[in-house]
CSV table of C-alpha atoms in Angstrom, one decimal:
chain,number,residue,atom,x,y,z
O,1,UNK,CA,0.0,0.0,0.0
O,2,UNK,CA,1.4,3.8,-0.8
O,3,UNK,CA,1.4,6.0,2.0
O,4,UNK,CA,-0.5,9.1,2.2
O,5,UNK,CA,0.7,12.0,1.1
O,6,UNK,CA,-0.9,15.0,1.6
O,7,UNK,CA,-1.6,17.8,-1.1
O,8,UNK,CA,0.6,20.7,-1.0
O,9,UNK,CA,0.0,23.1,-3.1
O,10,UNK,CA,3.6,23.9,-4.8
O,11,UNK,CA,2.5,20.2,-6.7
O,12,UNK,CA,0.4,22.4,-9.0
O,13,UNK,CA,3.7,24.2,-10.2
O,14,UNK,CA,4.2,22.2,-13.6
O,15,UNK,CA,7.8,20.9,-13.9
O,16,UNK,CA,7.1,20.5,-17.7
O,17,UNK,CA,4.0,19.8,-20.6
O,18,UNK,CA,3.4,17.2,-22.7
O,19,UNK,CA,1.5,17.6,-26.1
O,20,UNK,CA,-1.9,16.8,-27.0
O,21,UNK,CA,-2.9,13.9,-28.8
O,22,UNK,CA,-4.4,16.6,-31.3
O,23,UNK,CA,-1.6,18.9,-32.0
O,24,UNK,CA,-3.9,22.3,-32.5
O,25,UNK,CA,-5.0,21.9,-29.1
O,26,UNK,CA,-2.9,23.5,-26.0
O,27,UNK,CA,-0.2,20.8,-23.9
O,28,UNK,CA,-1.1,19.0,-20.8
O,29,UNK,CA,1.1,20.4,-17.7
O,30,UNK,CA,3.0,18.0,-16.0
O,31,UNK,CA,2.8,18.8,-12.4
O,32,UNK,CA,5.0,18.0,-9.4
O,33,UNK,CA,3.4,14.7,-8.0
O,34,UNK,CA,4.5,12.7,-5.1
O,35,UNK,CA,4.9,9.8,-7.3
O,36,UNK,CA,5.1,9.6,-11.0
O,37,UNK,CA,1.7,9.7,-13.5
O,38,UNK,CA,2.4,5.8,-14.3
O,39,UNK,CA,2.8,5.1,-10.4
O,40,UNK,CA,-0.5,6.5,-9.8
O,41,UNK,CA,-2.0,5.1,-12.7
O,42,UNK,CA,-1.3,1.6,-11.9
O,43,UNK,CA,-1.8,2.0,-8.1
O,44,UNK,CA,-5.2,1.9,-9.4
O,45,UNK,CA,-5.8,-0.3,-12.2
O,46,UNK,CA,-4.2,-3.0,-9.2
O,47,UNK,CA,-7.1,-2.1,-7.1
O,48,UNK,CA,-5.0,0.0,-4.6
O,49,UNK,CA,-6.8,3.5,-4.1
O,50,UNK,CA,-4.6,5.9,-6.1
O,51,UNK,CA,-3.5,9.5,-4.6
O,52,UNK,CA,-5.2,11.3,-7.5
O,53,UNK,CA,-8.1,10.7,-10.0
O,54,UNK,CA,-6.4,8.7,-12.6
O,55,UNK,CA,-6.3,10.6,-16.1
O,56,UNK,CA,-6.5,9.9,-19.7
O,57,UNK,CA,-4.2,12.7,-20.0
O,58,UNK,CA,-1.8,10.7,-17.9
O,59,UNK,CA,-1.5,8.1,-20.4
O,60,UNK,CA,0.8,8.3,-23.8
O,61,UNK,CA,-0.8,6.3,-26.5
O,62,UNK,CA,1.3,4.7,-29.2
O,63,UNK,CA,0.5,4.6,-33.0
O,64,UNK,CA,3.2,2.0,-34.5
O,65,UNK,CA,3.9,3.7,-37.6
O,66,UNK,CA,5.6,0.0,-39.1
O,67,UNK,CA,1.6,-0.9,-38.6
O,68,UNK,CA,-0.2,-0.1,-41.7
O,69,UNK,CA,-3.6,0.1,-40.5
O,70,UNK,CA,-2.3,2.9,-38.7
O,71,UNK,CA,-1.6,4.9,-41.7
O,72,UNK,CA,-4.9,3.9,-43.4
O,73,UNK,CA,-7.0,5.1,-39.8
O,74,UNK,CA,-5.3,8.0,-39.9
O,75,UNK,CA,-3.5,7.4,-36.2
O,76,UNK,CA,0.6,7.7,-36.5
O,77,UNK,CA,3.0,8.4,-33.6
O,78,UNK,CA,5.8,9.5,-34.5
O,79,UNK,CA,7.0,12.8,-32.5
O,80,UNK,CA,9.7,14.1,-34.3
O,81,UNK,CA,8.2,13.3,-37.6
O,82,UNK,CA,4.7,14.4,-37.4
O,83,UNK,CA,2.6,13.1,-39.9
O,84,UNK,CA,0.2,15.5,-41.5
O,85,UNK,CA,-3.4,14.7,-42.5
O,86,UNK,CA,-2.6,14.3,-46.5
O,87,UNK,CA,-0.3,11.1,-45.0
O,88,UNK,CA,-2.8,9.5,-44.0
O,89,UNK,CA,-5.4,6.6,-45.5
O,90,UNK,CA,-4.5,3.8,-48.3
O,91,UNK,CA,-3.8,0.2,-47.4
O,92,UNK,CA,-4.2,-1.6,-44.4
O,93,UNK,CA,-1.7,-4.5,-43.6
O,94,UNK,CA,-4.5,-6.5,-45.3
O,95,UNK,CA,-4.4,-4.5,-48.2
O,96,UNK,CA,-8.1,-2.8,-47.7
O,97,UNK,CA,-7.7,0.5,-49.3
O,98,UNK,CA,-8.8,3.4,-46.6
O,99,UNK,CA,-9.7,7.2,-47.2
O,100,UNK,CA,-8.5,9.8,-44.2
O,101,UNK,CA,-11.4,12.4,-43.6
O,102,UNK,CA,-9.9,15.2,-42.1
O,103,UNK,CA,-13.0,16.9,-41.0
O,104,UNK,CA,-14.0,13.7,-39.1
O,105,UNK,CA,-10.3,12.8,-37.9
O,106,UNK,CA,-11.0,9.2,-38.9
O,107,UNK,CA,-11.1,6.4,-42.1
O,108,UNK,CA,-13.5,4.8,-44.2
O,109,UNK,CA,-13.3,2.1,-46.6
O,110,UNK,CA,-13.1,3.7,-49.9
O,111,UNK,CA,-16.5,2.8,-51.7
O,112,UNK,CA,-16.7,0.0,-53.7
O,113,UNK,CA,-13.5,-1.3,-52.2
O,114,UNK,CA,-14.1,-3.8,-50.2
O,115,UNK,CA,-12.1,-6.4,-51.2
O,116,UNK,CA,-14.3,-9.7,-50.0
O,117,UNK,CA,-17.1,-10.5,-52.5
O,118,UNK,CA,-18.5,-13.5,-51.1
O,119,UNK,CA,-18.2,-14.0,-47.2
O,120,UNK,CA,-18.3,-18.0,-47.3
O,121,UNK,CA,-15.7,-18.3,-49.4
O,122,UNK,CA,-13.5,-15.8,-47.7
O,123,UNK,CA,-9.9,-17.1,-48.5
O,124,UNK,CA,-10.1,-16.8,-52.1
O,125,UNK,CA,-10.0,-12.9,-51.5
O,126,UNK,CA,-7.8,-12.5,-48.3
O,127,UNK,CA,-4.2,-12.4,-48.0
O,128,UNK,CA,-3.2,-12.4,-44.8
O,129,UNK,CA,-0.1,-9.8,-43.9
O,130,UNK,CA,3.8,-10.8,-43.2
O,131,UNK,CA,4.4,-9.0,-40.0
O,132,UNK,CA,8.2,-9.6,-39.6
O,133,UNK,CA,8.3,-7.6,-42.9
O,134,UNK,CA,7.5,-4.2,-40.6
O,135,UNK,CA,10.1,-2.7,-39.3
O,136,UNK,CA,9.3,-2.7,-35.6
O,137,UNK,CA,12.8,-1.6,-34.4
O,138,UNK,CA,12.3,1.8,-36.6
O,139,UNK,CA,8.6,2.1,-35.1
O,140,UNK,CA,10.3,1.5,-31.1
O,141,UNK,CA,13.1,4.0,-31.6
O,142,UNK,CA,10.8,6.7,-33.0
O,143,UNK,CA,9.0,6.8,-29.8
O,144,UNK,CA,11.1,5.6,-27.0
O,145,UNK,CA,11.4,9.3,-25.4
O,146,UNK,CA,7.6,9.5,-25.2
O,147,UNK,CA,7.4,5.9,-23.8
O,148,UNK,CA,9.6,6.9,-21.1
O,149,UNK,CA,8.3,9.9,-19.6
O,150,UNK,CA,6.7,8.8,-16.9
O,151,UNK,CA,3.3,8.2,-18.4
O,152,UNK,CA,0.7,4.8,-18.8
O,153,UNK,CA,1.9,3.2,-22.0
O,154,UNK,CA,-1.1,2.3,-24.3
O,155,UNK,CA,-0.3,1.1,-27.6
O,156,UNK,CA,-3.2,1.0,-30.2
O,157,UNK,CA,-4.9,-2.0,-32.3
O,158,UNK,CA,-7.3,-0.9,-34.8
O,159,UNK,CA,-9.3,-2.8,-36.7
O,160,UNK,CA,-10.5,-5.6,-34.0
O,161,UNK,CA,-12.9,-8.1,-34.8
O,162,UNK,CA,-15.8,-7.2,-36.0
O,163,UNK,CA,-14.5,-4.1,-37.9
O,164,UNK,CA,-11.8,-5.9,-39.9
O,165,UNK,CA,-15.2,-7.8,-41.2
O,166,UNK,CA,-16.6,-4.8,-42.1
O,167,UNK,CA,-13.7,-3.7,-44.1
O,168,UNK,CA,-13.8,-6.8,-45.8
O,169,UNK,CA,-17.8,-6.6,-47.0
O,170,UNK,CA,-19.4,-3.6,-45.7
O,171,UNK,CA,-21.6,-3.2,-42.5
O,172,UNK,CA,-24.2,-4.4,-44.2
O,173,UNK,CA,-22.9,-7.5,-45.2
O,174,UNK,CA,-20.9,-7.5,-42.0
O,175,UNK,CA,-24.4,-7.7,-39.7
O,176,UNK,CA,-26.3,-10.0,-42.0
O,177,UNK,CA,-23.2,-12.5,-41.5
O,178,UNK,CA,-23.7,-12.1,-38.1
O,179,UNK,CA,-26.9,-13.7,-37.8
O,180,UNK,CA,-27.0,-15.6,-41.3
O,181,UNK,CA,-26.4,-19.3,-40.1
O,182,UNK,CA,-24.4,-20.5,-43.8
O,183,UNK,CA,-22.3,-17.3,-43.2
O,184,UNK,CA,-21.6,-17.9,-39.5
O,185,UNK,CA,-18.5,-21.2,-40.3
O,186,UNK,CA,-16.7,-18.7,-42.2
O,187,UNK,CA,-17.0,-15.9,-39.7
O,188,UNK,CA,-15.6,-18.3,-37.2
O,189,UNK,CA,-12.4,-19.5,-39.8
O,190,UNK,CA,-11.4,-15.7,-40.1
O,191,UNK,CA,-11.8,-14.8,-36.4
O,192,UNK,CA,-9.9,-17.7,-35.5
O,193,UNK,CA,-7.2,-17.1,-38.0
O,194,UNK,CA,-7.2,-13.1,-37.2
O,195,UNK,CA,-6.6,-14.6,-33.2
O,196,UNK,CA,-3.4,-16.2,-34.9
O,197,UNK,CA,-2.2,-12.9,-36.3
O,198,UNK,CA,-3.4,-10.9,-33.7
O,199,UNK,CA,-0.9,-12.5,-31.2
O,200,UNK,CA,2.1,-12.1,-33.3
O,201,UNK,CA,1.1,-8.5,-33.3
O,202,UNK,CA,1.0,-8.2,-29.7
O,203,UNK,CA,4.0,-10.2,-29.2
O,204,UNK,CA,5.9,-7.4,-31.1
O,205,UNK,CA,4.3,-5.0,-29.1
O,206,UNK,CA,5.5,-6.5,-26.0
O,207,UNK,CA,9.1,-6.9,-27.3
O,208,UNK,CA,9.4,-3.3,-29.1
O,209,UNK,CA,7.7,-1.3,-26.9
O,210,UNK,CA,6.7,-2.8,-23.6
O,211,UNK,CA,3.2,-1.1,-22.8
O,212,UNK,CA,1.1,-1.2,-19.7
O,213,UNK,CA,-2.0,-1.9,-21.8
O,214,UNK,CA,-3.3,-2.7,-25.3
O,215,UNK,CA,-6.2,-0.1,-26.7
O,216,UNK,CA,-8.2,-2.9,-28.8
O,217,UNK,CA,-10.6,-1.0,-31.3
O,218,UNK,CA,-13.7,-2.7,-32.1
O,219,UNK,CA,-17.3,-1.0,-32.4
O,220,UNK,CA,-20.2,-2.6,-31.5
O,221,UNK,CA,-23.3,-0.2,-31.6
O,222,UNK,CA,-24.5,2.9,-32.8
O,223,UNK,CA,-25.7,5.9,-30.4
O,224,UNK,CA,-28.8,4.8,-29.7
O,225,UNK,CA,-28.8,0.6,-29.3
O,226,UNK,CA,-25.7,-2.5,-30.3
O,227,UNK,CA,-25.6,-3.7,-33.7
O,228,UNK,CA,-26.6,-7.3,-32.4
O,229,UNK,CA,-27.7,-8.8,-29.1
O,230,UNK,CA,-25.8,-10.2,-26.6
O,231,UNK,CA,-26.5,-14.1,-27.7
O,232,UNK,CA,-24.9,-13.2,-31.1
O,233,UNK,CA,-22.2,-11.9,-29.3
O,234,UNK,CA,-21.4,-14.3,-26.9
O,235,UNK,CA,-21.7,-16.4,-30.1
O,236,UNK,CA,-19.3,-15.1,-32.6
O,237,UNK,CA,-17.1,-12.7,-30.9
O,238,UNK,CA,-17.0,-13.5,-27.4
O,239,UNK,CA,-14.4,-16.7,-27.8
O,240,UNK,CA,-11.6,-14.8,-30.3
O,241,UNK,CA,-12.0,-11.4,-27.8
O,242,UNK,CA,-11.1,-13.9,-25.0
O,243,UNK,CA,-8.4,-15.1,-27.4
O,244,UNK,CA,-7.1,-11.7,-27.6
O,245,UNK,CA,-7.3,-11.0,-24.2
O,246,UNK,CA,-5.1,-14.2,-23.8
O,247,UNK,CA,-2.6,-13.1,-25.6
O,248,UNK,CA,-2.2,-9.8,-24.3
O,249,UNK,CA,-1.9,-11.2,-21.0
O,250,UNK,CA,0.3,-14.3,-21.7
O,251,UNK,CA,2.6,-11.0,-23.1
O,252,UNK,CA,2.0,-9.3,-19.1
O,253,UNK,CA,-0.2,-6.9,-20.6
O,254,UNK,CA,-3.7,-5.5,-19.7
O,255,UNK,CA,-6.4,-5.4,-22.2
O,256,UNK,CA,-8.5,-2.2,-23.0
O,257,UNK,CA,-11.4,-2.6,-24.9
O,258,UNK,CA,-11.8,0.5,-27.5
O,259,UNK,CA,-15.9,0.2,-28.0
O,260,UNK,CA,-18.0,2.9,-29.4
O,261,UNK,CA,-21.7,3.0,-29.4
O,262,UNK,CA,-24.7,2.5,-27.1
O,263,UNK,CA,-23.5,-1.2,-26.1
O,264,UNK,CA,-23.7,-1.6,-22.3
O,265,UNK,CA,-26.2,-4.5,-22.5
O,266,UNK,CA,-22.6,-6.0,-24.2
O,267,UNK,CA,-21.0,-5.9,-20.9
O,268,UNK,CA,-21.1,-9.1,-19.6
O,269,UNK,CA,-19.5,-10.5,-22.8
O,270,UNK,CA,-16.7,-8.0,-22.0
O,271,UNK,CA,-16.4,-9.0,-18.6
O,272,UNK,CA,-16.7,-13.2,-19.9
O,273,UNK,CA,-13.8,-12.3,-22.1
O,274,UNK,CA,-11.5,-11.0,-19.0
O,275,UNK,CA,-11.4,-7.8,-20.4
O,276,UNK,CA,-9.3,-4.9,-18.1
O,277,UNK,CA,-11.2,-2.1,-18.8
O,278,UNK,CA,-13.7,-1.0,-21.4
O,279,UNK,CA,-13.5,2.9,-22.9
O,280,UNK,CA,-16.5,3.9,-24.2
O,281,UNK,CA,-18.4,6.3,-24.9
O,282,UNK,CA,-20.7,8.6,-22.4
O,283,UNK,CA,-24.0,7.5,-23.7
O,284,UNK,CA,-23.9,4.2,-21.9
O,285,UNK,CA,-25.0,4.1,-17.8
O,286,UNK,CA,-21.1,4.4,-16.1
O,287,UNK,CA,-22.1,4.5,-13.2
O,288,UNK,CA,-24.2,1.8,-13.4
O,289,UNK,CA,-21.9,-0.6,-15.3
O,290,UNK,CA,-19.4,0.0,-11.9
O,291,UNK,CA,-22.0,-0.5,-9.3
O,292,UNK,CA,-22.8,-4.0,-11.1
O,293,UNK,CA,-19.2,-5.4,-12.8
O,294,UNK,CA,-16.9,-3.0,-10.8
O,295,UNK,CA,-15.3,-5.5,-9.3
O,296,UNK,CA,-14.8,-7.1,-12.8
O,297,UNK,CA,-14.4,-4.9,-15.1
O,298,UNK,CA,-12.9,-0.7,-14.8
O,299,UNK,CA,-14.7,1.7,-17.0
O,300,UNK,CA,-13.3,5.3,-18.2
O,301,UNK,CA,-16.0,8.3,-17.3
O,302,UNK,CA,-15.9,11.9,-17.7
O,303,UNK,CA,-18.0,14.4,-15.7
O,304,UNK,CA,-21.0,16.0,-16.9
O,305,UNK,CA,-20.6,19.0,-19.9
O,306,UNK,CA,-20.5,22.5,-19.4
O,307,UNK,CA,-20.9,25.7,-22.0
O,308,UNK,CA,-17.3,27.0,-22.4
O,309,UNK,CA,-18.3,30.0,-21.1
O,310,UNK,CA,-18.6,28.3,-17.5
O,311,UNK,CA,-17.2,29.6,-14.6
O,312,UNK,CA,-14.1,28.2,-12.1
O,313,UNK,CA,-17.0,28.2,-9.3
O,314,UNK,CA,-19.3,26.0,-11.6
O,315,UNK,CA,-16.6,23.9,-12.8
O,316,UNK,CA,-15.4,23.1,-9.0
O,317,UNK,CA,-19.4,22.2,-8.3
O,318,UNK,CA,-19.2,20.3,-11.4
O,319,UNK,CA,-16.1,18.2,-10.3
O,320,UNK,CA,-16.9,18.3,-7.0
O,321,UNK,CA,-20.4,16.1,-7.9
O,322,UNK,CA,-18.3,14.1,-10.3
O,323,UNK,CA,-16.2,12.5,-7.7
O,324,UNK,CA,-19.2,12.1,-5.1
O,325,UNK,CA,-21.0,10.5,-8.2
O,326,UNK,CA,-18.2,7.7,-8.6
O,327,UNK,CA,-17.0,7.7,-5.6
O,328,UNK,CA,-15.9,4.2,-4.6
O,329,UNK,CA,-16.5,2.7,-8.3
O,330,UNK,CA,-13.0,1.7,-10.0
O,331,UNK,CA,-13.1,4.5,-13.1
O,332,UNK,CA,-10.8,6.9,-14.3
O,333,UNK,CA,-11.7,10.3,-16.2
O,334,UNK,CA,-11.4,9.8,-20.0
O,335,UNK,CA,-10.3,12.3,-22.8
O,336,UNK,CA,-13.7,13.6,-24.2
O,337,UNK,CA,-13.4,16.5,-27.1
O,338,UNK,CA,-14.9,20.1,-25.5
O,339,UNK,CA,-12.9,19.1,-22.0
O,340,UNK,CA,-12.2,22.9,-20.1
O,341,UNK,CA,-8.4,23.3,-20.2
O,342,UNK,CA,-8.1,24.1,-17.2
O,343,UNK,CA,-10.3,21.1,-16.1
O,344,UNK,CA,-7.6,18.6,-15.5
O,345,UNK,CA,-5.8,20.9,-13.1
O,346,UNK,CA,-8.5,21.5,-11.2
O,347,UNK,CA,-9.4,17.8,-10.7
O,348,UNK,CA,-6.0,16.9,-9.8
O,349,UNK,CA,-6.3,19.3,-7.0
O,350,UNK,CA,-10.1,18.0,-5.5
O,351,UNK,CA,-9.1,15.0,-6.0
O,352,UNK,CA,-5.5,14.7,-4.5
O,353,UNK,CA,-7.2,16.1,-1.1
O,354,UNK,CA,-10.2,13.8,-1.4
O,355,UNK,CA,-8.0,11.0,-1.8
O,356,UNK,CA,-5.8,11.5,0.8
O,357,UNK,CA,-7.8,13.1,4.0
């Protein structure tokens, strides 16, 4: 157990700042803590209580850039290099052909590229990629200031499951195999064969650049309900997410499931799977998620919105009921776009005497 360490204020004095994940938007100060951002961070995610509010902002996030779906999603780490937004889209490592939209900082299948035009027969159309072909030394070195700076170290998958069958034939086609019951064999030959690939993949990550967790992108719903019922997951995702799951922690890595979408009714396959956490999005019940697979499963959360014309005493009320409102639920605040700047400092603060009186 860490000892309790009372707040002083001379810990707001930032020793240094670290950029944004979105480069137009201001740095993140780093202030003086008692123990390091990563030392906090995993104080909680071991279930010891933490001397601060764990933040997303606390975490460094790593893009490879030897990973081609990274260049076709439009997500590339590489800090001395940046990347700019005309870089981005093209093939993934399975050769899918992605555009980058700007406007929507993300990736789409090009129209009328998908590559797969008959889902039951599957590996006539697929080639699956080389991986030792990458160059995953390059990808470490370009990044092994940021992964050493005292931050959580997440490094990204994207394109899970279900999305890399969408890329393949389309969501339409992607939800209709789903549930189509001459579809469904083939659905379960390329899960288990991405399983295969997907451990490689992690096994890299482990060996290049040693993260804390694995960010695993795969979408489920939409903002109002899931794609497909919890049967259908349990049925066709749930055993190759456990798979993954495996693998990240055969490699002494947690597992952080990246799903979007109104999909909390998809918990309990999260939580069969052995999931770590699950980031998603603020549409789905947090708080009452925690209150019933808390003690499985940690969630991110974020208080409730204000206008940005809002002022320090509202935004001190606001924290102040965000803390009460999860207090005692294992949760850490997540990055959410329209965040106050000076939000993050102020939470520090309430939280770091909260934690510790």
């Amino acid at each position: 157990m860490v000892e309790r360490v009372a707040f002083d204020p001379k810990e707001l004095e930032p020793v240094g700042y670290v950029p944004d994940i979105f480069p137009e938007l201001p740095p993140t100060p780093v202030f003086n803590t008692p123990i390091s951002r990563k030392e906090n961070f995993m104080l909680f995610l071991k279930g010891e209580k933490p001397l601060w509010m764990p933040h997303a902002r606390e975490c460094i996030i790593i893009n490879p850039s030897c990973v081609p779906d990274q260049w076709a999603r439009g997500m590339v780490t590489r800090p001395n290099d940046p990347v700019s937004a005309d870089q981005y889209g093209g093939k993934d490592m399975f050769g899918v052909e992605w555009e980058y939209l700007p406007s929507e900082r993300g990736s789409m299948v090009r129209p009328g590229k998908y590559p797969v035009k008959d889902i039951e027969k599957w590996e006539d159309y697929v080639v699956f990629p080389d991986i030792d072909s990458w160059d995953w030394e390059k990808s470490a070195a370009e990044t092994e200031g940021i992964r050493n700076d005292g931050r959580l170290v997440k490094v990204a998958f994207m394109t899970g499951l279900f999305e890399r069958l969408i890329s393949f034939v389309g969501m339409t086609d992607a939800m209709i195999a789903m549930i189509d019951e001459d579809a469904k064999p083939a659905i379960h030959r390329l899960f288990d064969k991405l399983c295969d690939l997907y451990d490689g993949i992690f096994e890299r990550y482990a060996k290049y650049f040693k993260p804390d967790v694995i960010w695993f992108h795969d979408d489920w719903g939409s903002q109002r309900a899931p794609f497909f019922s919890l049967e259908t997951v349990k049925e066709m995702i749930l055993p190759y997410l456990k798979r993954c799951v495996d693998s990240a922690h055969k490699y002494g890595i947690l597992f952080e499931l990246h799903c979007c979408g109104k999909v909390e009714m998809l918990v309990p396959a999260m939580v069969e799977a052995g999931c770590d956490m699950w980031d998603g999005q603020e549409m789905n019940d947090k708080i009452k998620i925690l209150q019933q697979y808390g003690d499985k499963i940690i969630c991110d959360s974020i208080p409730d919105p204000l206008p940005p014309d809002a002022s320090v005493e509202q935004k001190l009320e606001n924290l102040k009921k965000y803390l009460k409102d999860y207090e005692g639920l294992r949760t850490y605040c997540g990055m959410y776009y329209g965040a106050p700047q000076d939000e993050y400092k102020l939470l520090y603060e309430l939280s770091r005497k909260a934690f510790n009186e």
